[in-house]
Amino acid sequence: MSRIGKQPITVPTGVKVNIKDTDIDVKGAKGQLNFKCSPRIKVKLEGDKIIVERISDSKMDRSLHGLTRSMINNMVKGVSDGYIRELELIGVGYRAQAKGNTLEFSLGFSHPVEYPLPTGVTAEVDKKQTKISLKGIDKQQLGQIAAKLRGLRSPDAYKGKGVRYANETIKLKPGKTGTK
């Protein structure tokens, strides 16, 4: 039995869950998300708890069991609380600006880099223009956007300059040593 999959999901007040066959719709104060699970997984709503069960004990069913439970739990948490992902810009002259639904970066290239944000994701930039807070209800989408922004200028291995996640530690290489 999957340790993750067998745990019931508690539905907080203000969140509505609608289950039709393999379609799961979750609606809350922050928005609405839906998920289509495998027909080999059974999802039931019992009171204020969501129970995820699998049909058989095959390897595929065991792997889908925990995955489905995690996806539904992330949806419930997203529509009730939301998710935040923070990025930092390290380096001289590295800046970011939020212009409507677009982020504009100055990352040491000869041109500014513009990144349009999809619907459902908002960004806030602090006054120093070096910290970005991404907010959204879909955990997977938010993580994907943060990874793409980090990929615009990945942290350098020698000086650590670039876009990184908040509280991410980069192990720096020592560089060349001088001759004797």
Rosetta silent file (secondary structure, phi, psi, omega in degrees, C-alpha in Angstrom):
SEQUENCE: MSRIGKQPITVPTGVKVNIKDTDIDVKGAKGQLNFKCSPRIKVKLEGDKIIVERISDSKMDRSLHGLTRSMINNMVKGVSDGYIRELELIGVGYRAQAKGNTLEFSLGFSHPVEYPLPTGVTAEVDKKQTKISLKGIDKQQLGQIAAKLRGLRSPDAYKGKGVRYANETIKLKPGKTGTK
SCORE:     score description
SCORE:     0.000 S_00000001
   1 L     0.000  135.442  179.761    0.000    0.000    0.000 S_00000001
   2 L   -69.140  129.041  179.871    1.307    3.425   -0.906 S_00000001
   3 L   -66.274  -36.414  177.907    2.162    5.433    2.177 S_00000001
   4 L   -75.862  -46.545 -173.534    1.200    8.652    0.415 S_00000001
   5 L   -64.845  -29.462 -176.273   -1.804    7.261   -1.452 S_00000001
   6 L   -81.553  -10.994  178.767   -3.555    5.767    1.562 S_00000001
   7 L   -76.648  131.074  177.772   -3.710    9.057    3.466 S_00000001
   8 L   -74.047  153.367  178.904   -7.066   10.810    3.127 S_00000001
   9 E  -100.541  122.829  178.728   -7.150   14.413    1.913 S_00000001
  10 E   -84.792  127.884 -179.954   -8.970   16.813    4.228 S_00000001
  11 L   -93.751  117.313  179.485  -11.072   19.355    2.355 S_00000001
  12 L   -71.086  164.612  179.254  -11.056   22.745    4.136 S_00000001
  13 L   -67.571  143.106 -178.743  -14.192   24.842    4.476 S_00000001
  14 L    92.631   -5.091  178.677  -14.906   26.983    1.431 S_00000001
  15 L  -109.035  128.927  179.463  -13.515   24.411   -1.011 S_00000001
  16 E  -110.147  131.758 -179.838  -15.944   22.468   -3.197 S_00000001
  17 E  -116.619  129.966  178.636  -14.936   19.165   -4.779 S_00000001
  18 E  -123.211  121.036 -177.717  -16.874   17.620   -7.659 S_00000001
  19 E  -117.541  120.298  174.712  -15.988   14.073   -8.761 S_00000001
  20 E  -127.542  108.716 -178.310  -17.439   12.587  -11.969 S_00000001
  21 L    52.001 -105.318 -178.758  -15.866    9.266  -12.980 S_00000001
  22 L  -105.472    1.643  179.338  -12.240   10.264  -13.658 S_00000001
  23 E   -96.671  127.593  179.036  -12.749   14.059  -13.700 S_00000001
  24 E  -120.591  120.682  177.493  -12.039   15.908  -10.464 S_00000001
  25 E  -112.256  130.586  179.240  -12.959   19.604  -10.191 S_00000001
  26 E  -123.549  125.613 -178.597  -11.829   21.634   -7.185 S_00000001
  27 E  -125.920  132.773 -179.422  -13.169   25.150   -6.642 S_00000001
  28 L  -144.041 -167.210 -177.381  -12.084   27.520   -3.889 S_00000001
  29 L   -66.590  -32.489 -177.059  -11.597   31.165   -2.988 S_00000001
  30 L   -85.189  -21.037 -178.977   -8.480   31.554   -5.185 S_00000001
  31 L   158.507 -159.623 -176.530   -9.862   29.855   -8.305 S_00000001
  32 E  -134.923  138.111  177.247  -10.738   26.549   -9.920 S_00000001
  33 E  -132.542  151.909  175.277   -8.604   23.589  -11.031 S_00000001
  34 E  -135.476  157.322 -176.461   -9.455   20.284  -12.656 S_00000001
  35 E  -147.261  136.490  176.681   -7.629   16.982  -13.068 S_00000001
  36 E  -108.610  110.368 -177.618   -8.372   13.877  -15.103 S_00000001
  37 L   -91.425  171.466 -179.041   -7.053   10.821  -13.290 S_00000001
  38 L   -68.832  145.750  176.647   -6.467    7.342  -14.625 S_00000001
  39 L   -68.878   -8.625  178.386   -9.486    5.031  -14.853 S_00000001
  40 L   -84.804   -2.451 -179.905   -7.451    2.515  -12.826 S_00000001
  41 E  -116.863  134.012  177.786   -7.718    4.781   -9.753 S_00000001
  42 E  -104.656  129.933  178.982  -10.947    5.305   -7.786 S_00000001
  43 E  -119.259  127.544 -178.893  -11.535    8.648   -6.060 S_00000001
  44 E  -126.701  148.614  175.339  -14.351    9.029   -3.522 S_00000001
  45 E  -109.544  115.093  179.249  -15.621   11.965   -1.473 S_00000001
  46 E  -120.758   99.765 -177.806  -16.702   10.908    2.035 S_00000001
  47 L    69.063 -118.986  177.916  -17.847   13.886    4.087 S_00000001
  48 L  -107.090   23.453  179.665  -14.956   16.357    4.160 S_00000001
  49 E  -126.330  143.218  175.259  -12.327   13.794    3.145 S_00000001
  50 E  -106.128  126.821 -179.280  -11.199   12.577   -0.281 S_00000001
  51 E  -110.334  130.033  178.766  -10.189    8.911   -0.440 S_00000001
  52 E  -113.024  124.316 -179.819   -7.968    7.625   -3.270 S_00000001
  53 E  -129.593  156.035  177.231   -7.930    3.859   -3.943 S_00000001
  54 E  -111.074  157.127 -175.919   -6.446    1.668   -6.643 S_00000001
  55 L   -76.619  -48.781 -176.802   -8.099   -1.220   -8.474 S_00000001
  56 L  -128.932 -175.063 -177.883   -5.265   -3.748   -8.431 S_00000001
  57 L  -107.754   24.325  179.372   -1.776   -4.192   -7.044 S_00000001
  58 L   -70.180  162.686 -177.585    0.090   -3.925  -10.348 S_00000001
  59 H   -61.044  -40.995  179.110    3.200   -1.780  -10.560 S_00000001
  60 H   -63.616  -43.051 -179.825    1.435    0.841  -12.715 S_00000001
  61 H   -66.248  -37.951  178.735   -1.490    1.104  -10.296 S_00000001
  62 H   -64.640  -40.383 -179.431    0.826    1.450   -7.307 S_00000001
  63 H   -70.930  -36.519  179.160    2.723    4.294   -8.975 S_00000001
  64 H   -72.184  -24.751 -177.361   -0.477    6.080  -10.030 S_00000001
  65 H   -61.250  -54.789 -179.660   -1.958    5.765   -6.534 S_00000001
  66 H   -68.391  -36.509  179.278    0.460    8.123   -4.794 S_00000001
  67 H   -62.357  -46.779 -178.681    0.684   10.426   -7.813 S_00000001
  68 H   -63.055  -42.604  179.061   -3.082   10.908   -8.011 S_00000001
  69 H   -62.628  -41.854  179.370   -3.345   11.594   -4.284 S_00000001
  70 H   -66.310  -40.423  179.402   -0.531   14.174   -4.468 S_00000001
  71 H   -63.410  -43.825 -179.913   -2.073   15.916   -7.490 S_00000001
  72 H   -67.181  -40.880  178.375   -5.475   16.214   -5.794 S_00000001
  73 H   -62.750  -40.742  177.836   -3.883   17.407   -2.543 S_00000001
  74 H   -64.590  -36.323  178.049   -1.913   20.078   -4.450 S_00000001
  75 H   -66.328  -44.593 -179.596   -5.127   21.240   -6.140 S_00000001
  76 H   -62.649  -43.999  179.285   -6.977   21.522   -2.805 S_00000001
  77 H   -67.527  -36.936 -178.471   -4.101   23.456   -1.220 S_00000001
  78 H   -65.939  -43.703 -178.004   -3.726   25.671   -4.299 S_00000001
  79 H   -76.796  -18.573  178.528   -7.352   26.837   -4.462 S_00000001
  80 H   -94.270  -45.591 -176.636   -7.497   27.466   -0.715 S_00000001
  81 L  -110.030  -38.645 -174.950   -4.062   28.970    0.076 S_00000001
  82 L    89.406  169.543 -179.304   -2.152   29.327   -3.201 S_00000001
  83 E  -123.798  149.780  177.122    1.543   28.821   -3.850 S_00000001
  84 E  -129.637  133.665  174.670    4.484   31.229   -3.842 S_00000001
  85 E  -126.792  127.257 -175.529    7.841   30.672   -5.534 S_00000001
  86 E  -111.364  140.229  178.143   10.617   33.225   -4.976 S_00000001
  87 E  -124.219  151.565  176.800   13.603   33.962   -7.208 S_00000001
  88 E  -124.761  145.104  175.042   16.673   36.120   -6.625 S_00000001
  89 E  -107.921  118.101 -178.686   18.882   37.915   -9.139 S_00000001
  90 E  -112.912  123.819  177.956   22.553   37.902   -8.107 S_00000001
  91 L   143.587  151.189 -179.202   25.026   40.005  -10.076 S_00000001
  92 L   -69.299  123.716  177.943   25.967   43.602  -10.798 S_00000001
  93 L    83.537    0.623  178.454   23.312   45.232  -12.967 S_00000001
  94 L   -81.496  117.795 -175.461   20.951   42.238  -12.917 S_00000001
  95 E  -137.683  161.170  175.255   17.445   43.682  -12.518 S_00000001
  96 E  -138.456  148.184  176.570   13.824   42.747  -13.122 S_00000001
  97 E  -136.035  140.511  174.169   10.688   44.822  -13.680 S_00000001
  98 E   -96.968  118.720  178.891    7.049   43.800  -13.731 S_00000001
  99 E  -120.353   91.216 -178.391    5.238   45.500  -16.604 S_00000001
 100 L    66.690 -118.577 -178.871    1.630   44.381  -16.527 S_00000001
 101 L  -101.074   22.088 -177.478    1.578   40.691  -17.395 S_00000001
 102 E  -131.139  142.804  171.970    5.235   40.659  -18.513 S_00000001
 103 E  -104.732  132.058  178.188    8.534   40.457  -16.664 S_00000001
 104 E  -114.786  124.421 -176.453   11.433   42.393  -18.156 S_00000001
 105 E  -111.373  144.758  167.837   14.943   41.330  -17.173 S_00000001
 106 E  -115.768  102.378 -170.938   18.314   42.991  -17.504 S_00000001
 107 L  -118.833   26.821  177.903   20.706   40.035  -17.214 S_00000001
 108 L    87.073    3.899  174.639   23.947   41.273  -18.735 S_00000001
 109 L   -84.716  172.732  179.489   22.938   40.625  -22.329 S_00000001
 110 L   -78.031   -4.383 -177.932   23.030   43.328  -24.982 S_00000001
 111 L  -140.305  154.510  174.065   19.224   43.442  -24.930 S_00000001
 112 L   -74.064  147.982 -179.949   16.513   43.224  -22.260 S_00000001
 113 E  -105.036  122.362  178.629   14.800   39.844  -21.921 S_00000001
 114 E  -105.746  136.741  178.455   10.996   39.896  -21.766 S_00000001
 115 E  -128.694  112.481  177.815    9.009   36.953  -20.408 S_00000001
 116 E   -77.120  132.736  179.179    5.192   36.983  -20.728 S_00000001
 117 L   -86.434  139.094  177.505    3.439   35.367  -17.778 S_00000001
 118 L   -74.257  166.759  177.757    0.574   32.960  -18.494 S_00000001
 119 L   -65.998  142.143 -179.276   -2.867   33.478  -17.006 S_00000001
 120 L    98.008  -10.259  178.848   -3.081   32.296  -13.424 S_00000001
 121 E  -121.699  128.313  176.532    0.456   33.413  -12.496 S_00000001
 122 E  -118.952  155.244 -178.700    1.246   36.846  -11.081 S_00000001
 123 E  -131.075  142.067  173.722    4.638   38.337  -10.249 S_00000001
 124 E  -125.767  137.083  179.119    5.787   40.964   -7.784 S_00000001
 125 E  -116.012  134.936 -178.774    9.232   42.561   -7.842 S_00000001
 126 L   -72.854  176.560 -175.638   10.692   44.233   -4.739 S_00000001
 127 L   -65.977  -31.205  178.695   11.997   47.814   -4.673 S_00000001
 128 L   -77.348   -9.418  179.446   15.614   46.763   -5.262 S_00000001
 129 L    63.409   28.223  178.738   14.439   44.878   -8.373 S_00000001
 130 L  -119.482   -4.687  179.092   16.440   41.788   -7.400 S_00000001
 131 E  -125.047  131.833 -178.344   13.752   39.580   -5.820 S_00000001
 132 E  -119.769  131.414  174.379   10.765   38.155   -7.689 S_00000001
 133 E  -112.767  116.782  176.410    7.742   36.514   -6.058 S_00000001
 134 E   -97.134  133.065 -179.100    5.645   34.317   -8.334 S_00000001
 135 E  -128.083  142.346  178.937    2.143   33.505   -7.101 S_00000001
 136 E  -173.036  175.511 -179.062   -0.431   31.081   -8.455 S_00000001
 137 L  -104.311  -18.621 -179.205   -2.789   28.238   -7.627 S_00000001
 138 L   -97.511  110.131 -175.167   -1.341   25.525   -9.892 S_00000001
 139 H   -63.005  -41.211 -178.562    1.820   24.133   -8.276 S_00000001
 140 H   -65.410  -45.519 -179.457    3.070   22.407  -11.431 S_00000001
 141 H   -64.182  -41.910 -179.379    2.615   25.495  -13.619 S_00000001
 142 H   -64.038  -42.264  177.745    4.264   27.755  -11.032 S_00000001
 143 H   -65.472  -37.041  179.220    7.290   25.457  -10.740 S_00000001
 144 H   -66.731  -42.789  178.468    7.612   25.274  -14.528 S_00000001
 145 H   -63.775  -43.801  179.296    7.555   29.080  -14.886 S_00000001
 146 H   -62.081  -38.868  178.900   10.144   29.448  -12.094 S_00000001
 147 H   -67.338  -38.226  177.996   12.403   26.897  -13.810 S_00000001
 148 H   -67.497  -39.098  178.216   12.124   28.725  -17.151 S_00000001
 149 H   -66.727  -38.847  177.244   12.971   32.059  -15.498 S_00000001
 150 H   -64.637  -33.908 -179.392   15.968   30.467  -13.782 S_00000001
 151 H   -72.563  -13.067  176.874   17.053   29.088  -17.157 S_00000001
 152 H   -61.968  -37.857  175.798   17.252   32.598  -18.643 S_00000001
 153 L  -153.684   87.910 -178.943   20.584   33.013  -16.835 S_00000001
 154 L   -63.670  151.160 -179.531   21.499   30.002  -14.709 S_00000001
 155 L   -59.551  136.288 -179.753   23.859   30.656  -11.784 S_00000001
 156 L   -71.620  144.237 -177.350   27.510   30.727  -12.798 S_00000001
 157 L   -76.474  -19.120 -176.061   29.692   27.981  -11.310 S_00000001
 158 L  -100.272  -40.440 -179.329   32.568   30.354  -10.491 S_00000001
 159 L  -112.594  -16.380  179.071   30.955   33.558   -9.187 S_00000001
 160 L    81.890   11.821 -179.017   27.349   32.459   -8.590 S_00000001
 161 L   -76.207  142.286  176.669   25.886   35.244  -10.739 S_00000001
 162 E   141.550 -166.208  178.720   22.507   34.646  -12.333 S_00000001
 163 E   -96.977  127.730  178.858   18.891   33.864  -11.496 S_00000001
 164 E  -138.248  161.545  174.994   18.407   31.419   -8.637 S_00000001
 165 E   -69.518  151.557  176.686   15.671   30.200   -6.342 S_00000001
 166 L   -63.072  139.052  179.868   15.478   31.919   -2.958 S_00000001
 167 L    65.008   18.180  175.324   17.608   30.123   -0.372 S_00000001
 168 L   -84.185  132.924  177.958   19.283   28.002   -3.070 S_00000001
 169 L  -101.223  132.938  179.091   22.911   27.295   -2.288 S_00000001
 170 L  -111.024  124.508  176.674   25.359   27.142   -5.167 S_00000001
 171 L   -83.789  116.046 -176.239   28.649   25.321   -4.640 S_00000001
 172 L   -86.599  142.518  175.837   31.246   27.511   -6.312 S_00000001
 173 L   -77.860  151.678 -176.611   34.290   26.126   -8.079 S_00000001
 174 L   -73.243  -23.951 -177.705   37.650   27.437   -6.838 S_00000001
 175 L    84.938 -170.018 -178.302   38.901   28.700  -10.223 S_00000001
 176 L   -77.542  148.808  173.003   42.503   28.844  -11.329 S_00000001
 177 L  -102.207  148.445 -178.017   45.336   28.941   -8.868 S_00000001
 178 L   -71.194  157.481  178.398   48.281   31.246   -9.464 S_00000001
 179 L   -83.343  156.140 -177.221   51.676   29.952  -10.591 S_00000001
 180 L   -86.734    0.000    0.000   54.605   29.878   -8.162 S_00000001
